[in-house]
Short mmCIF file of C-alpha atoms and ligand atoms in Angstrom, two decimals:
data_model
loop_
_atom_site.label_atom_id
_atom_site.label_comp_id
_atom_site.label_asym_id
_atom_site.label_seq_id
_atom_site.Cartn_x
_atom_site.Cartn_y
_atom_site.Cartn_z
CA UNK F 1 6.64 35.09 60.35
CA UNK F 2 6.00 31.92 59.37
CA UNK F 3 5.20 33.13 56.24
CA UNK F 4 7.89 35.14 53.70
CA UNK F 5 6.95 38.48 53.50
CA UNK F 6 6.28 40.98 51.24
CA UNK F 7 6.35 44.37 52.26
CA UNK F 8 5.79 48.27 50.63
CA UNK F 9 4.66 51.80 51.79
CA UNK F 10 3.66 55.38 50.69
CA UNK F 11 3.83 58.05 52.35
CA UNK F 12 1.23 59.94 53.51
CA UNK F 13 2.53 64.09 53.11
CA UNK F 14 -0.23 64.04 49.16
CA UNK F 15 -2.25 62.15 47.77
CA UNK F 16 -1.59 59.39 45.77
CA UNK F 17 -0.42 59.07 42.20
CA UNK F 18 -0.48 56.56 39.25
CA UNK F 19 3.09 56.15 39.43
CA UNK F 20 2.60 55.16 43.53
CA UNK F 21 -0.10 52.97 42.14
CA UNK F 22 1.20 50.97 38.92
CA UNK F 23 4.85 51.34 40.92
CA UNK F 24 4.42 49.30 44.00
CA UNK F 25 0.22 49.29 44.87
CA UNK F 26 -0.85 47.04 41.97
CA UNK F 27 2.00 44.96 43.23
CA UNK F 28 1.42 43.96 46.38
CA UNK F 29 -2.10 43.89 45.91
CA UNK F 30 -2.33 41.19 43.26
CA UNK F 31 0.29 39.18 45.52
CA UNK F 32 -2.62 40.26 48.24
CA UNK F 33 -5.54 38.98 46.18
CA UNK F 34 -3.71 35.08 44.86
CA UNK F 35 -1.18 33.95 47.39
CA UNK F 36 -2.22 33.29 51.15
CA UNK F 37 0.94 31.96 50.86
CA UNK F 38 2.64 34.77 51.41
CA UNK F 39 2.16 37.58 54.60
CA UNK F 40 1.56 40.97 53.15
CA UNK F 41 2.22 44.57 54.95
CA UNK F 42 0.64 47.50 53.20
CA UNK F 43 1.43 50.41 55.64
CA UNK F 44 1.97 54.68 55.78
CA UNK F 45 5.13 55.88 57.01
CA UNK F 46 3.89 58.71 58.60
CA UNK F 47 6.83 59.05 59.85
CA UNK F 48 8.45 59.65 56.41
CA UNK F 49 5.76 62.10 55.83
CA UNK F 50 7.70 65.26 56.95
CA UNK F 51 11.29 64.30 56.15
CA UNK F 52 10.52 67.72 53.59
CA UNK F 53 7.87 70.20 54.88
CA UNK F 54 4.17 69.64 55.12
CA UNK F 55 1.04 70.50 56.58
CA UNK F 56 0.09 68.73 59.61
CA UNK F 57 -3.33 69.43 59.66
CA UNK F 58 -4.70 67.39 56.76
CA UNK F 59 -1.50 64.19 57.99
CA UNK F 60 -3.88 61.76 60.28
CA UNK F 61 -6.48 62.60 58.13
CA UNK F 62 -4.41 62.39 54.67
CA UNK F 63 -3.51 59.36 56.04
CA UNK F 64 -6.58 56.82 57.16
CA UNK F 65 -7.58 58.15 53.13
CA UNK F 66 -4.90 56.13 51.61
CA UNK F 67 -6.03 53.39 53.60
CA UNK F 68 -8.60 53.84 51.69
CA UNK F 69 -7.10 53.32 48.61
CA UNK F 70 -5.69 50.17 49.32
CA UNK F 71 -9.05 49.10 50.18
CA UNK F 72 -10.05 50.51 46.38
CA UNK F 73 -7.10 49.32 44.82
CA UNK F 74 -8.06 45.72 45.98
CA UNK F 75 -6.69 44.96 48.74
CA UNK F 76 -8.57 41.89 50.81
CA UNK F 77 -8.87 43.18 54.37
CA UNK F 78 -10.66 40.18 54.71
CA UNK F 79 -7.41 37.47 54.10
CA UNK F 80 -5.70 37.03 57.57
CA UNK F 81 -1.80 36.73 56.25
CA UNK F 82 -3.45 40.94 54.87
CA UNK F 83 -1.84 43.01 57.27
CA UNK F 84 -2.34 47.16 57.09
CA UNK F 85 -0.11 49.38 59.59
CA UNK F 86 0.45 53.17 60.54
CA UNK F 87 4.50 53.38 60.88
CA UNK F 88 3.81 55.58 63.60
CA UNK F 89 1.94 53.82 65.65
CA UNK F 90 4.55 50.30 66.05
CA UNK F 91 7.43 52.33 68.00
CA UNK F 92 9.51 49.52 66.81
CA UNK F 93 10.67 51.11 63.64
CA UNK F 94 12.31 54.39 65.83
CA UNK F 95 14.21 52.23 68.11
CA UNK F 96 15.67 50.83 65.47
CA UNK F 97 16.35 53.15 63.62
CA UNK F 98 18.38 54.54 66.05
CA UNK F 99 20.05 51.19 66.62
CA UNK F 100 20.84 51.16 62.89
CA UNK F 101 21.72 54.60 63.02
CA UNK F 102 24.89 54.11 64.70
CA UNK F 103 26.71 51.43 62.27
CA UNK F 104 26.33 54.37 59.27
CA UNK F 105 27.92 55.99 58.12
CA UNK F 106 27.75 59.93 57.54
CA UNK F 107 29.03 59.44 54.01
CA UNK F 108 27.15 57.08 52.93
CA UNK F 109 23.85 58.96 53.81
CA UNK F 110 24.87 61.84 51.76
CA UNK F 111 25.50 59.85 48.89
CA UNK F 112 21.90 59.02 47.95
CA UNK F 113 20.55 60.21 44.92
CA UNK F 114 17.05 60.91 46.31
CA UNK F 115 18.89 62.84 49.58
CA UNK F 116 20.77 65.20 47.07
CA UNK F 117 17.99 65.30 45.03
CA UNK F 118 16.01 67.07 47.78
CA UNK F 119 18.68 68.19 49.63
CA UNK F 120 19.20 71.11 45.85
CA UNK F 121 15.15 71.47 46.02
CA UNK F 122 14.53 72.47 49.29
CA UNK F 123 17.64 75.19 49.27
CA UNK F 124 15.90 76.74 46.50
CA UNK F 125 12.17 76.91 48.37
CA UNK F 126 11.82 79.10 50.98
CA UNK F 127 12.07 77.11 53.58
CA UNK F 128 16.19 76.40 53.87
CA UNK F 129 16.43 73.38 56.13
CA UNK F 130 17.83 70.43 55.31
CA UNK F 131 16.36 68.09 57.86
CA UNK F 132 18.14 65.56 59.75
CA UNK F 133 14.61 63.35 59.31
CA UNK F 134 15.65 63.61 55.19
CA UNK F 135 19.38 62.30 55.66
CA UNK F 136 17.89 59.42 58.53
CA UNK F 137 14.82 58.95 55.57
CA UNK F 138 16.68 55.70 54.27
CA UNK F 139 17.79 54.21 58.27
CA UNK F 140 13.73 54.30 58.94
CA UNK F 141 13.21 52.62 55.47
CA UNK F 142 15.41 50.05 56.40
CA UNK F 143 13.49 49.33 59.71
CA UNK F 144 10.69 49.40 58.28
CA UNK F 145 12.05 46.00 56.10
CA UNK F 146 14.20 44.61 59.05
CA UNK F 147 11.84 44.16 61.36
CA UNK F 148 8.99 42.29 59.74
CA UNK F 149 11.68 40.14 57.37
CA UNK F 150 10.81 40.78 54.89
CA UNK F 151 11.85 39.34 51.76
CA UNK F 152 10.49 41.00 48.53
CA UNK F 153 9.85 44.87 48.52
CA UNK F 154 7.70 46.41 45.30
CA UNK F 155 8.73 49.66 44.50
CA UNK F 156 8.86 52.10 41.78
CA UNK F 157 13.29 52.36 40.85
CA UNK F 158 13.71 55.69 42.62
CA UNK F 159 13.75 53.31 45.40
CA UNK F 160 16.55 51.19 44.53
CA UNK F 161 19.09 52.73 45.85
CA UNK F 162 17.40 52.51 49.15
CA UNK F 163 16.90 48.69 48.72
CA UNK F 164 20.12 48.34 48.20
CA UNK F 165 21.66 50.10 50.98
CA UNK F 166 18.92 48.02 53.19
CA UNK F 167 20.88 44.87 52.55
CA UNK F 168 23.79 46.84 54.07
CA UNK F 169 23.37 47.36 56.78
CA UNK F 170 21.52 44.01 57.06
CA UNK F 171 24.01 41.64 56.07
CA UNK F 172 27.01 44.58 58.52
CA UNK F 173 24.71 44.30 61.11
CA UNK F 174 24.26 40.05 60.69
CA UNK F 175 28.01 40.13 59.91
CA UNK F 176 29.24 42.15 63.22
CA UNK F 177 26.14 40.41 65.66
CA UNK F 178 25.09 36.51 64.00
CA UNK F 179 22.12 36.04 62.07
CA UNK F 180 20.16 39.01 63.36
CA UNK F 181 18.26 39.64 60.32
CA UNK F 182 16.77 37.93 56.54
CA UNK F 183 18.53 40.06 54.59
CA UNK F 184 16.22 41.09 51.67
CA UNK F 185 15.95 39.79 47.91
CA UNK F 186 18.38 41.24 44.94
CA UNK F 187 17.43 44.05 42.84
CA UNK F 188 17.59 41.33 39.83
CA UNK F 189 15.32 38.85 41.85
CA UNK F 190 12.12 40.85 42.99
CA UNK F 191 12.61 42.14 39.33
CA UNK F 192 11.91 38.37 38.02
CA UNK F 193 9.35 37.90 41.77
CA UNK F 194 7.13 40.48 40.39
CA UNK F 195 7.85 39.31 36.51
CA UNK F 196 9.26 43.29 35.83
CA UNK F 197 11.89 43.66 33.51
CA UNK F 198 13.60 46.13 35.62
CA UNK F 199 12.05 48.60 38.32
CA UNK F 200 8.93 50.56 37.15
CA UNK F 201 8.74 54.72 36.66
CA UNK F 202 6.33 56.74 35.64
CA UNK F 203 7.47 60.13 33.46
CA UNK F 204 6.26 63.64 34.20
CA UNK F 205 3.60 64.87 31.56
CA UNK F 206 5.48 67.67 31.73
CA UNK F 207 9.22 66.56 32.06
CA UNK F 208 9.70 63.30 30.81
CA UNK F 209 13.36 63.29 31.61
CA UNK F 210 12.12 63.27 35.72
CA UNK F 211 9.91 61.17 37.43
CA UNK F 212 6.09 61.27 37.73
CA UNK F 213 5.76 62.62 41.17
CA UNK F 214 3.64 64.16 43.87
CA UNK F 215 6.10 66.88 45.56
CA UNK F 216 5.97 68.32 41.49
CA UNK F 217 4.95 71.98 41.50
CA UNK F 218 2.99 71.58 38.12
CA UNK F 219 0.37 69.82 39.05
CA UNK F 220 -0.34 69.15 35.19
CA UNK F 221 2.92 66.39 35.25
CA UNK F 222 0.96 64.39 37.38
CA UNK F 223 -2.16 62.05 37.52
CA UNK F 224 -3.69 62.32 41.05
CA UNK F 225 -6.21 58.99 41.80
CA UNK F 226 -8.72 61.17 42.50
CA UNK F 227 -8.62 63.80 40.37
CA UNK F 228 -11.15 64.41 38.32
CA UNK F 229 -11.34 61.83 35.08
CA UNK F 230 -11.99 64.70 32.17
CA UNK F 231 -9.62 67.02 34.04
CA UNK F 232 -6.91 64.02 33.98
CA UNK F 233 -7.73 63.54 30.09
CA UNK F 234 -6.67 67.13 29.15
CA UNK F 235 -3.60 66.87 31.30
CA UNK F 236 -3.23 63.06 28.98
CA UNK F 237 -3.32 65.33 26.26
CA UNK F 238 -1.12 68.74 26.87
CA UNK F 239 1.47 65.64 27.86
CA UNK F 240 4.86 67.07 26.18
CA UNK F 241 6.18 64.39 23.95
CA UNK F 242 8.76 65.22 20.71
CA UNK F 243 9.29 66.17 16.76
CA UNK F 244 10.20 63.41 16.19
CA UNK F 245 6.37 62.51 14.90
CA UNK F 246 6.88 59.32 14.84
CA UNK F 247 5.67 56.56 17.50
CA UNK F 248 8.97 54.61 19.07
CA UNK F 249 8.93 52.86 22.55
CA UNK F 250 12.93 53.84 23.17
CA UNK F 251 12.42 55.90 26.85
CA UNK F 252 15.76 57.62 25.96
CA UNK F 253 15.36 59.52 22.36
CA UNK F 254 11.43 59.24 23.40
CA UNK F 255 10.56 59.76 26.89
CA UNK F 256 7.99 60.92 26.26
CA UNK F 257 6.15 58.88 23.99
CA UNK F 258 7.49 56.13 25.44
CA UNK F 259 6.01 57.20 29.20
CA UNK F 260 2.70 57.24 27.15
CA UNK F 261 2.80 53.43 25.70
CA UNK F 262 3.75 52.64 28.85
CA UNK F 263 0.78 53.98 30.76
CA UNK F 264 -2.21 52.41 27.77
CA UNK F 265 -0.56 49.71 28.43
CA UNK F 266 -0.49 49.89 32.15
CA UNK F 267 -3.91 51.10 32.37
CA UNK F 268 -4.85 48.20 29.12
CA UNK F 269 -3.74 45.78 31.49
CA UNK F 270 -1.88 44.25 27.84
CA UNK F 271 1.39 43.35 27.46
CA UNK F 272 4.28 46.14 27.26
CA UNK F 273 5.62 44.45 23.35
CA UNK F 274 1.66 44.60 22.28
CA UNK F 275 1.18 48.03 22.80
CA UNK F 276 4.18 49.54 20.67
CA UNK F 277 4.04 46.82 18.07
CA UNK F 278 0.56 48.24 17.47
CA UNK F 279 1.85 52.33 17.60
CA UNK F 280 5.09 51.12 16.73
CA UNK F 281 5.79 54.29 13.34
CA UNK F 282 2.80 56.25 13.41
CA UNK F 283 3.23 59.51 13.15
CA UNK F 284 -0.40 60.97 15.37
CA UNK F 285 1.02 62.11 18.90
CA UNK F 286 -2.63 63.15 18.45
CA UNK F 287 -4.48 59.65 18.18
CA UNK F 288 -2.03 58.18 20.73
CA UNK F 289 -2.66 60.59 23.47
CA UNK F 290 -6.45 60.20 23.03
CA UNK F 291 -6.23 56.37 23.34
CA UNK F 292 -4.49 56.91 26.39
CA UNK F 293 -6.29 59.78 27.46
CA UNK F 294 -9.99 57.94 27.41
CA UNK F 295 -7.47 55.09 29.39
CA UNK F 296 -7.48 57.15 31.30
CA UNK F 297 -10.43 58.06 32.36
CA UNK F 298 -12.41 54.71 32.33
CA UNK F 299 -9.29 53.89 34.80
CA UNK F 300 -10.49 56.40 37.15
CA UNK F 301 -13.84 56.84 36.79
CA UNK F 302 -13.30 52.95 37.57
CA UNK F 303 -11.37 53.10 40.67
CA UNK F 304 -12.87 56.47 41.88
CA UNK F 305 -16.76 54.55 41.88
CA UNK F 306 -15.06 51.80 44.21
CA UNK F 307 -13.52 54.10 46.54
CA UNK F 308 -16.26 56.28 47.15
CA UNK F 309 -18.12 52.31 48.39
CA UNK F 310 -14.95 51.82 50.58
CA UNK F 311 -16.35 51.06 54.23
CA UNK F 312 -13.98 53.25 56.55
CA UNK F 313 -15.34 51.58 60.10
CA UNK F 314 -14.02 48.27 58.28
CA UNK F 315 -10.71 50.59 57.87
CA UNK F 316 -10.27 51.63 60.99
CA UNK F 317 -11.09 48.33 63.05
CA UNK F 318 -9.08 45.94 61.29
CA UNK F 319 -6.49 48.77 61.23
CA UNK F 320 -6.38 48.43 65.27
CA UNK F 321 -6.23 45.15 65.00
CA UNK F 322 -3.65 44.55 62.01
CA UNK F 323 -1.76 47.30 64.41
CA UNK F 324 -1.86 45.00 67.90
CA UNK F 325 -0.80 41.81 65.49
CA UNK F 326 2.58 44.33 63.54
CA UNK F 327 3.16 45.76 67.71
CA UNK F 328 4.59 42.02 68.82
CA UNK F 329 6.00 40.68 65.86
CA UNK F 330 8.29 43.84 65.14
CA UNK F 331 9.20 43.47 69.03
CA UNK F 332 10.35 40.34 68.43
CA UNK F 333 13.18 41.36 66.17
CA UNK F 334 14.17 44.70 67.96
CA UNK F 335 14.36 42.99 71.45
CA UNK F 336 16.99 40.28 69.57
CA UNK F 337 18.64 43.09 68.35
CA UNK F 338 18.38 44.84 70.95
CA UNK F 339 19.70 42.02 73.01
CA UNK F 340 22.19 41.45 70.55
CA UNK F 341 24.04 45.36 70.79
CA UNK F 342 24.27 44.43 74.63
CA UNK F 343 21.36 46.66 75.69
CA UNK F 344 18.99 43.63 76.94
CA UNK F 345 19.89 39.73 78.35
P1 TYM A 1 7.10 57.67 48.19
O1 TYM A 1 5.37 57.38 49.06
O2 TYM A 1 7.74 58.31 47.63
O3 TYM A 1 5.93 56.32 47.31
C1 TYM A 1 5.46 55.42 47.41
C2 TYM A 1 6.13 54.40 46.26
O4 TYM A 1 5.38 54.70 44.76
C3 TYM A 1 6.80 54.90 43.56
N1 TYM A 1 6.84 55.58 42.83
C4 TYM A 1 6.97 55.20 40.94
N2 TYM A 1 7.42 53.96 41.25
C5 TYM A 1 6.57 54.59 39.38
N3 TYM A 1 6.91 56.01 38.93
C6 TYM A 1 6.65 56.62 39.35
N4 TYM A 1 6.82 57.73 39.31
C7 TYM A 1 6.60 56.66 41.27
N5 TYM A 1 6.99 57.85 41.95
C8 TYM A 1 6.62 57.60 42.89
C9 TYM A 1 8.18 54.87 44.73
O5 TYM A 1 8.90 54.30 44.81
C10 TYM A 1 7.33 53.57 46.18
O6 TYM A 1 6.94 52.60 46.01
N6 TYM A 1 10.02 55.29 50.18
C11 TYM A 1 9.20 54.84 50.20
C12 TYM A 1 8.75 54.59 51.49
C13 TYM A 1 8.39 53.65 52.24
C14 TYM A 1 8.68 52.44 51.97
C15 TYM A 1 9.92 51.64 53.56
C16 TYM A 1 8.69 51.85 50.60
C17 TYM A 1 8.66 53.90 53.36
N7 TYM A 1 9.11 52.79 54.47
C18 TYM A 1 9.52 49.93 53.17
C19 TYM A 1 9.31 50.28 50.89
C20 TYM A 1 9.34 49.91 51.87
C21 TYM A 1 8.44 56.00 49.18
O7 TYM A 1 9.26 56.13 48.51
O8 TYM A 1 7.39 56.31 49.13
#
């Protein structure tokens, strides 16, 4: 691990949406395209995928489908510093999780916002079991990061607390056992590195107070990367706004309108402040929606054309080679930890 590592993972419990695309995929892919001086790890945390109930019959294929999405989004598979892999194909992730578990407080995990939100959702659904896996989710995520000594982790705003925990457990282990782990950069340093003011949060089109989420029951709230472009445009046209009748970028007071402005900036790759200045004070929400709907349509048509030309076989052979290389890297860290905690000499 000579190069500084940039790493992120996207679960495969469902199709990916534009929040996943802009929050995590695009930032790492931009780095992969332009910066050979970093090691780029883009993986599918398939073990994280069933911390809440899923259709297990489709998990394996969904994982491969998501890897193809990475390539369609521009991940340069031909570069030697770029690695794709499946978490469950690298057993060190599970092994390190167990060790970290024994240094993690139950209270710490109970306090995680995402755990609390998902817990409420589960207890109000048919399947009422809140699994140990859900509670343990952040520890597995910390293992995903620490095994490769990753410094930069592009994630959406909802993962900030999990990154903070990763830093905490790394520092805790280092204090007890000496220099075991590279501590990932702080949220501020990460934002600076990825040129962001703050972590990205694309909002639900139906309930803009909430984030856009793939586990959302209402399909109208999410634009999936494989949505038919005209259906996606219709979702934008029916997005919830407000009754103020004036366009302003103010996520607190006007979350729906601000979300549309944010989507327009991202989909057209224009700076947010320019988009905001163009629309500031205008009164027609219909026109704004029309512009976002057109940009969405164009984005999806382009993306899906690229997806249809991805060579599946090439992805598979690259995946297998990368998994061998990443097993070697991950095992080096794991063995160091095993020695430190007294399991090996
Ligand atoms: P997942 O699959 O739930 O989300 C994948 C990424 O998409 C981001 N994201 C969003 N960004 C902006 N707006 C949204 N509405 C939105 N919805 C989702 C998430 O923040 C995430 O970056 N726990 C991770 C998966 C993971 C991981 C890791 C990430 C497992 N191990 C190690 C980094 C490093 C997650 O949320 O996956």
